[in-house]
GROMACS .gro file of C-alpha atoms in nm:
model
   83
    1MET     CA    1   5.783  -1.340  -2.848
    2LYS     CA    2   5.597  -1.058  -2.676
    3LYS     CA    3   5.385  -0.993  -2.985
    4MET     CA    4   5.284  -1.358  -3.000
    5TYR     CA    5   5.189  -1.354  -2.632
    6CYS     CA    6   4.971  -1.046  -2.685
    7PHE     CA    7   4.811  -1.204  -2.989
    8ILE     CA    8   4.726  -1.521  -2.796
    9CYS     CA    9   4.577  -1.316  -2.510
   10VAL     CA   10   4.358  -1.120  -2.750
   11VAL     CA   11   4.239  -1.436  -2.924
   12LEU     CA   12   4.155  -1.601  -2.592
   13LEU     CA   13   3.967  -1.293  -2.472
   14ILE     CA   14   3.763  -1.269  -2.790
   15THR     CA   15   3.689  -1.641  -2.776
   16ALA     CA   16   3.577  -1.619  -2.413
   17LEU     CA   17   3.347  -1.328  -2.491
   18ALA     CA   18   3.205  -1.499  -2.799
   19ILE     CA   19   3.137  -1.825  -2.618
   20THR     CA   20   2.972  -1.662  -2.317
   21GLY     CA   21   2.772  -1.430  -2.541
   22CYS     CA   22   2.638  -1.698  -2.771
   23VAL     CA   23   2.613  -2.009  -2.559
   24THR     CA   24   2.506  -1.897  -2.214
   25SER     CA   25   2.209  -1.697  -2.099
   26PRO     CA   26   2.267  -1.354  -1.938
   27GLU     CA   27   2.197  -1.496  -1.591
   28LYS     CA   28   2.474  -1.757  -1.621
   29ARG     CA   29   2.757  -1.535  -1.747
   30THR     CA   30   3.067  -1.486  -1.540
   31LEU     CA   31   3.140  -1.142  -1.405
   32ALA     CA   32   3.388  -1.002  -1.659
   33PRO     CA   33   3.199  -1.088  -1.981
   34GLY     CA   34   2.873  -0.995  -1.811
   35LEU     CA   35   3.003  -0.649  -1.726
   36ILE     CA   36   3.148  -0.595  -2.071
   37MET     CA   37   2.830  -0.702  -2.248
   38GLN     CA   38   2.612  -0.501  -2.010
   39TYR     CA   39   2.786  -0.166  -2.062
   40LEU     CA   40   2.929  -0.197  -2.414
   41GLY     CA   41   2.725  -0.289  -2.716
   42GLU     CA   42   2.642  -0.194  -3.071
   43ALA     CA   43   2.420   0.099  -2.973
   44GLN     CA   44   2.583   0.207  -2.647
   45GLN     CA   45   2.927   0.263  -2.501
   46ASN     CA   46   2.904   0.350  -2.133
   47TRP     CA   47   3.272   0.344  -2.033
   48GLY     CA   48   3.214   0.536  -1.711
   49GLY     CA   49   2.950   0.292  -1.592
   50MET     CA   50   3.166  -0.006  -1.682
   51MET     CA   51   3.467   0.131  -1.494
   52ALA     CA   52   3.253   0.211  -1.188
   53ALA     CA   53   3.109  -0.141  -1.191
   54SER     CA   54   3.458  -0.289  -1.228
   55ILE     CA   55   3.583  -0.100  -0.922
   56THR     CA   56   3.271  -0.195  -0.725
   57VAL     CA   57   3.327  -0.562  -0.806
   58SER     CA   58   3.703  -0.565  -0.743
   59VAL     CA   59   3.704  -0.383  -0.406
   60PRO     CA   60   3.545  -0.670  -0.203
   61VAL     CA   61   3.778  -0.924  -0.363
   62THR     CA   62   4.081  -0.709  -0.280
   63ILE     CA   63   3.968  -0.658   0.080
   64MET     CA   64   3.907  -1.032   0.120
   65PHE     CA   65   4.254  -1.110  -0.015
   66LEU     CA   66   4.420  -0.856   0.215
   67LEU     CA   67   4.240  -1.005   0.516
   68LEU     CA   68   4.322  -1.365   0.424
   69GLN     CA   69   4.667  -1.307   0.272
   70ARG     CA   70   4.845  -1.468   0.566
   71PHE     CA   71   4.658  -1.798   0.517
   72PHE     CA   72   4.706  -1.784   0.142
   73ILE     CA   73   5.084  -1.750   0.176
   74GLN     CA   74   5.095  -2.025   0.442
   75GLY     CA   75   4.911  -2.260   0.208
   76LEU     CA   76   5.142  -2.182  -0.081
   77THR     CA   77   5.456  -2.241   0.125
   78ALA     CA   78   5.320  -2.553   0.295
   79GLY     CA   79   5.247  -2.709  -0.042
   80ALA     CA   80   5.594  -2.624  -0.171
   81VAL     CA   81   5.782  -2.818   0.098
   82LYS     CA   82   5.937  -3.131  -0.040
   83GLY     CA   83   5.954  -3.442   0.172
   0.00000   0.00000   0.00000
């Protein structure tokens, strides 16, 4: 079961990268495929730059979540009340 789950995740990731790489222009890509295609390619493999960019992008999202966590949890529990 776990192998099948991993296989499905890999297929979905490859499909997402292929679709965003072929169909959309570089300005319209979402953040994850844009970062991957920016730092990794046929002629270059800048792992350090990609990891630094990933941290730079994830820090504001994490800070925003930590600041608004109380409201997020309240919304989840308010929507779960039956009746």
